[in-house]
Backbone as JSON, one array per atom type, in Angstrom:
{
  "sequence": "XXXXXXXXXXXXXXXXXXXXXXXXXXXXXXXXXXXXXXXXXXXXXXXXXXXXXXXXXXXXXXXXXXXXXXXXXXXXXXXXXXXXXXXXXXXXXXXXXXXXXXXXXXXXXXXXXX",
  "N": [[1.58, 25.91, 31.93], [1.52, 23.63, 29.41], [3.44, 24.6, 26.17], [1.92, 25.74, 22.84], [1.88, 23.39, 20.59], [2.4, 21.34, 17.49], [-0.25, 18.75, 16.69], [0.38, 15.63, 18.03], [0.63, 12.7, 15.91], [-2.13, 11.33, 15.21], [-2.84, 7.82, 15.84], [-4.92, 6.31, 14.22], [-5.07, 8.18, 12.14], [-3.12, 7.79, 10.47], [-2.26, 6.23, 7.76], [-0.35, 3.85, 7.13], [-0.74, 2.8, 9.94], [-0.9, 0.1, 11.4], [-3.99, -1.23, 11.84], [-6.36, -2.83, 11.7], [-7.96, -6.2, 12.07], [-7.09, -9.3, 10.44], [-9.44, -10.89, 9.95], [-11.27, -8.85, 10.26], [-10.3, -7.21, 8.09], [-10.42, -8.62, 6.14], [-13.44, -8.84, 5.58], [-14.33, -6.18, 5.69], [-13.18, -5.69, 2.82], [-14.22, -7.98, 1.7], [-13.56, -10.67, 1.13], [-11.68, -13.03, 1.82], [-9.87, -14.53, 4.53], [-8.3, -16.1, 3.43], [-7.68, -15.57, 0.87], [-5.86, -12.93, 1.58], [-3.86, -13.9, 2.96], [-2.73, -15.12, 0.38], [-2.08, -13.11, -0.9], [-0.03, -12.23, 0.3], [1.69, -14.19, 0.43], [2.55, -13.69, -2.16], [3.91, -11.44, -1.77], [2.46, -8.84, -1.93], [1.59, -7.53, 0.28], [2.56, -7.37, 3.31], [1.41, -7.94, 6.28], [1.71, -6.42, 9.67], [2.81, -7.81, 12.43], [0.84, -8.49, 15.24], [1.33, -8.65, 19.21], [0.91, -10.95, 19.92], [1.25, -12.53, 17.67], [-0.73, -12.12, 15.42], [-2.06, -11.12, 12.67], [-1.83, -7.5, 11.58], [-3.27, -5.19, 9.51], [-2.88, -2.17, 7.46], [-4.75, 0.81, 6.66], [-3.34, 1.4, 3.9], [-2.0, -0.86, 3.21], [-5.24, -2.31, 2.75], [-6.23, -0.63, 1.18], [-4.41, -1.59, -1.16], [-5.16, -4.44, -1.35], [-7.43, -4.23, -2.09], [-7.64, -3.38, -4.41], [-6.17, -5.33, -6.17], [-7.98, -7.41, -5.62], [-10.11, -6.46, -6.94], [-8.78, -6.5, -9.64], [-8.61, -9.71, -9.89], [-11.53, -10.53, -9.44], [-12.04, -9.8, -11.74], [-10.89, -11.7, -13.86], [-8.02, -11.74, -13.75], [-5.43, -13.84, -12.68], [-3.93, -14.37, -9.45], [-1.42, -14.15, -9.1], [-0.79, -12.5, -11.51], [-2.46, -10.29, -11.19], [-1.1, -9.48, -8.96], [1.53, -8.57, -9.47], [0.84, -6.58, -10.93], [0.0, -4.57, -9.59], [1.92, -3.73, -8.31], [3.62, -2.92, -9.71], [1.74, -0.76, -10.96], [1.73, 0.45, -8.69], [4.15, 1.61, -8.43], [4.62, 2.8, -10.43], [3.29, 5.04, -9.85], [4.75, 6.23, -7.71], [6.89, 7.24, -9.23], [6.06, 9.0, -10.96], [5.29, 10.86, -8.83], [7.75, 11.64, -7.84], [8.73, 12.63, -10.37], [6.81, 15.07, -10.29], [7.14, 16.47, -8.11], [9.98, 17.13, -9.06], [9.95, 18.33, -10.71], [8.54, 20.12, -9.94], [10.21, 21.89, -8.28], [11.97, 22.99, -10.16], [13.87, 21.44, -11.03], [15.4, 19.76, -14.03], [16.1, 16.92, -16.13], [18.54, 16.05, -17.41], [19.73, 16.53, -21.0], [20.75, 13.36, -22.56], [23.96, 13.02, -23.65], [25.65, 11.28, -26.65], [28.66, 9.55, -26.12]],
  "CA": [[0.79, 25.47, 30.78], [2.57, 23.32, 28.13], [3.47, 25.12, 24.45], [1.12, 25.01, 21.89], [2.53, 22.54, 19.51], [1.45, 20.55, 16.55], [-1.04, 18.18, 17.41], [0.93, 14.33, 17.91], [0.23, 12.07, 14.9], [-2.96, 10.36, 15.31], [-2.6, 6.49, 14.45], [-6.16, 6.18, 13.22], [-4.54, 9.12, 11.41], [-1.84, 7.08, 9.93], [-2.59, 4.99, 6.61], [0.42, 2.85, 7.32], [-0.75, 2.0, 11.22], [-2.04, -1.4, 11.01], [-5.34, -1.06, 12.81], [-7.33, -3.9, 11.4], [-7.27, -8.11, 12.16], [-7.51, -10.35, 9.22], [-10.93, -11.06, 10.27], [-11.92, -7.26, 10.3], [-10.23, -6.67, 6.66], [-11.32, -9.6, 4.88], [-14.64, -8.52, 5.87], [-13.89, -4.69, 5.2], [-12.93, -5.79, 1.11], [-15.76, -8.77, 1.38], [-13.17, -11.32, 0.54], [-11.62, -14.39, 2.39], [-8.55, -14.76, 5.12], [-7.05, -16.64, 2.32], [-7.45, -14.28, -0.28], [-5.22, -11.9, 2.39], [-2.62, -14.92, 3.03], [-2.5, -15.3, -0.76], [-1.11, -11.34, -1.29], [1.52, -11.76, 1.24], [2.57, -15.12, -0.17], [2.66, -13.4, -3.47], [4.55, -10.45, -1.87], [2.33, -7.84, -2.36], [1.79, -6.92, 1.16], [3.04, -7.78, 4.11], [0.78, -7.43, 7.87], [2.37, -6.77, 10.55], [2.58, -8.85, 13.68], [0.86, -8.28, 16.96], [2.71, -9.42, 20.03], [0.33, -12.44, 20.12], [1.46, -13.46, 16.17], [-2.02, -12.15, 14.82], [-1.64, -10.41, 11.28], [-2.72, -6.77, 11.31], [-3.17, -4.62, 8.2], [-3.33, -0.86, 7.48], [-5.66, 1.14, 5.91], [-2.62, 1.65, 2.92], [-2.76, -2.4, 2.74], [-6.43, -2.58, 2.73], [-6.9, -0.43, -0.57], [-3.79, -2.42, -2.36], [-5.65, -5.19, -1.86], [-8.87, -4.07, -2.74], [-7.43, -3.36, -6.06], [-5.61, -6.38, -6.3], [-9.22, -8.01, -5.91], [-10.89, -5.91, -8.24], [-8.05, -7.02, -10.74], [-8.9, -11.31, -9.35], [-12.65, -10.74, -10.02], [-11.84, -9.48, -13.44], [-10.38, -12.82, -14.22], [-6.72, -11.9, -13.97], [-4.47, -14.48, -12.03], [-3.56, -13.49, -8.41], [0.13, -13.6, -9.22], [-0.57, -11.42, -12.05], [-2.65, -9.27, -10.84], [-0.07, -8.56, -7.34], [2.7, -7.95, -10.11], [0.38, -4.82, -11.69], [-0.41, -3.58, -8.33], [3.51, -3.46, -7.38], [3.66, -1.79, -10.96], [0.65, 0.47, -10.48], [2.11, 1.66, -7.25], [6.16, 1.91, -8.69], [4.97, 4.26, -11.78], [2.63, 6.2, -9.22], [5.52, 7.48, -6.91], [8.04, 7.6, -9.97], [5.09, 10.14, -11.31], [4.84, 11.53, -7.72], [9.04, 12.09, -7.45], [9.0, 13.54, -11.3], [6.25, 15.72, -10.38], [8.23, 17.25, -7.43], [11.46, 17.56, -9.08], [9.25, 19.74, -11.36], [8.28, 21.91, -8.99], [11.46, 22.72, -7.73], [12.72, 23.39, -11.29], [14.94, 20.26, -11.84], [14.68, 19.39, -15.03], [16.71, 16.24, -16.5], [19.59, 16.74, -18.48], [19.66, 15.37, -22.4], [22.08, 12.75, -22.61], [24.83, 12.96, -24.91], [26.72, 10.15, -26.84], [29.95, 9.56, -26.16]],
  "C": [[1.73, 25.06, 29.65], [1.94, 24.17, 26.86], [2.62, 24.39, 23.85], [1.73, 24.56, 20.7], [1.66, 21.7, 18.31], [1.0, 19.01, 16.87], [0.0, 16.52, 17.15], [-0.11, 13.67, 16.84], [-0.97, 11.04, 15.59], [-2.86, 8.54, 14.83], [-3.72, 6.09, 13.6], [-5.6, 7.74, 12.22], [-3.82, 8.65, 10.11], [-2.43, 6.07, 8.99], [-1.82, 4.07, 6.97], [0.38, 2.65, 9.09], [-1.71, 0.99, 10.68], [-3.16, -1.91, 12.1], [-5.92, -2.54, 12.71], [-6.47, -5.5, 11.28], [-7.69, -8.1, 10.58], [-8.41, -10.28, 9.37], [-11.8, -9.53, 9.41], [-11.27, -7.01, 8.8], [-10.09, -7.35, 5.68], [-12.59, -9.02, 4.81], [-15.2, -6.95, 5.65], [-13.7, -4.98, 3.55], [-13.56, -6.8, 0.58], [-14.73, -9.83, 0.31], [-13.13, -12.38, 2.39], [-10.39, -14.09, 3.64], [-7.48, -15.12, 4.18], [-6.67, -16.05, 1.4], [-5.95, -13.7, 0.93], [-3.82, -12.93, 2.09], [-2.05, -14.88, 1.52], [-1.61, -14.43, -0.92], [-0.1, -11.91, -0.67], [2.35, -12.72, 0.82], [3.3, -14.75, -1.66], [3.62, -11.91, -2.9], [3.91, -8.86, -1.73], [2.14, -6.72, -0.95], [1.97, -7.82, 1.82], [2.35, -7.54, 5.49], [2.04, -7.51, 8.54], [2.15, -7.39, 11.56], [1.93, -8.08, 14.97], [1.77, -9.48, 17.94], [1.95, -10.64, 20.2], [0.61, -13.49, 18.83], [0.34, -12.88, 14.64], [-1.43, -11.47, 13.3], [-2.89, -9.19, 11.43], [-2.6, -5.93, 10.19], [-3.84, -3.28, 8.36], [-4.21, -0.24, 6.75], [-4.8, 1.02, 4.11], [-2.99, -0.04, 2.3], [-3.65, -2.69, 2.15], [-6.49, -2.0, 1.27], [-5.5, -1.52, -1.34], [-4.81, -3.76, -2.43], [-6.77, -4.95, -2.28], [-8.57, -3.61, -4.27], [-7.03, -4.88, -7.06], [-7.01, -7.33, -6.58], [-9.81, -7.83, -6.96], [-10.14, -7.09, -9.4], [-8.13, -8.83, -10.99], [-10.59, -11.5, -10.15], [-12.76, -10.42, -11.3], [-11.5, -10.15, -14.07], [-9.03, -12.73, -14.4], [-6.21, -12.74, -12.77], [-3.97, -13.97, -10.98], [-2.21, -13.3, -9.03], [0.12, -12.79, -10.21], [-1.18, -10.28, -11.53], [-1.71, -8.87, -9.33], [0.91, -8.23, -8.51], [2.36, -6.36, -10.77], [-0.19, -4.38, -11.21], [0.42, -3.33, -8.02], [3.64, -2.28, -8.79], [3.0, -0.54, -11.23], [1.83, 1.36, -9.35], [3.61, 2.66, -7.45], [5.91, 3.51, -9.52], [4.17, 5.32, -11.04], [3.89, 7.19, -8.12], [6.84, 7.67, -7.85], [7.18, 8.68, -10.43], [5.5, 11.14, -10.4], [6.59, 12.77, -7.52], [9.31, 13.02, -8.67], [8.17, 15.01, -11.08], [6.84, 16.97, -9.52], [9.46, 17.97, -7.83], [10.97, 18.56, -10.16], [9.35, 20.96, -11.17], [9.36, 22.7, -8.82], [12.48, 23.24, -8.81], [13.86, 22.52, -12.08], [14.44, 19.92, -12.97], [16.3, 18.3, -15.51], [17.74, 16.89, -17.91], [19.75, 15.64, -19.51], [20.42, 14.68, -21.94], [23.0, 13.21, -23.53], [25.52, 11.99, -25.07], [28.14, 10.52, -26.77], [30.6, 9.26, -27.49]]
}
């Protein structure tokens, strides 16, 4: 009888497995293919490839852009709004890394002038 071990990572588990076609997550955020093409031209995400070429996208993907939208139907500019979703996301894990180094008692040291 094999050891009881911790259970292997599910990929429907996995925010960053890229489950869903274009098709399936335009239609999931009730936008366009092009909308999708747009982000990636703009940088903000990137699908990955199936071995046939297709573009698939993860659940992690799926909400950036669904913010990214939000921020489109609000009348901001795709290229602005993908620049303050890369910004959103930067100051959320610079939050996430200060919040840690918290925990563990690091605490930044003043500067001093030379």
């Amino acid at each position: 009888m094999p050891a009881a071990g911790p259970r292997p990572v599910d990929n429907l588990d996995d925010d960053d497995y890229p489950a869903y076609t274009m098709g399936r997550a335009a239609e999931m955020l009730g936008t366009t293919p092009a909308f999708l093409r747009a982000l990636g031209e703009h940088r903000l995400i990137t699908p990955l490839r199936s071995e046939g070429g297709h573009r698939r996208y993860s659940r992690y993907q799926l909400r950036v852009a669904a913010r990214a939208r939000e921020l489109v139907d609000g009348g901001t500019p795709i290229e602005a709004a993908c620049r303050i979703v890369i910004l959103e996301d930067q100051l959320e894990e610079a939050q996430r890394i200060n919040e840690q180094l918290r925990a563990r008692g690091d605490q930044p040291q003043p500067r001093t002038s030379a």
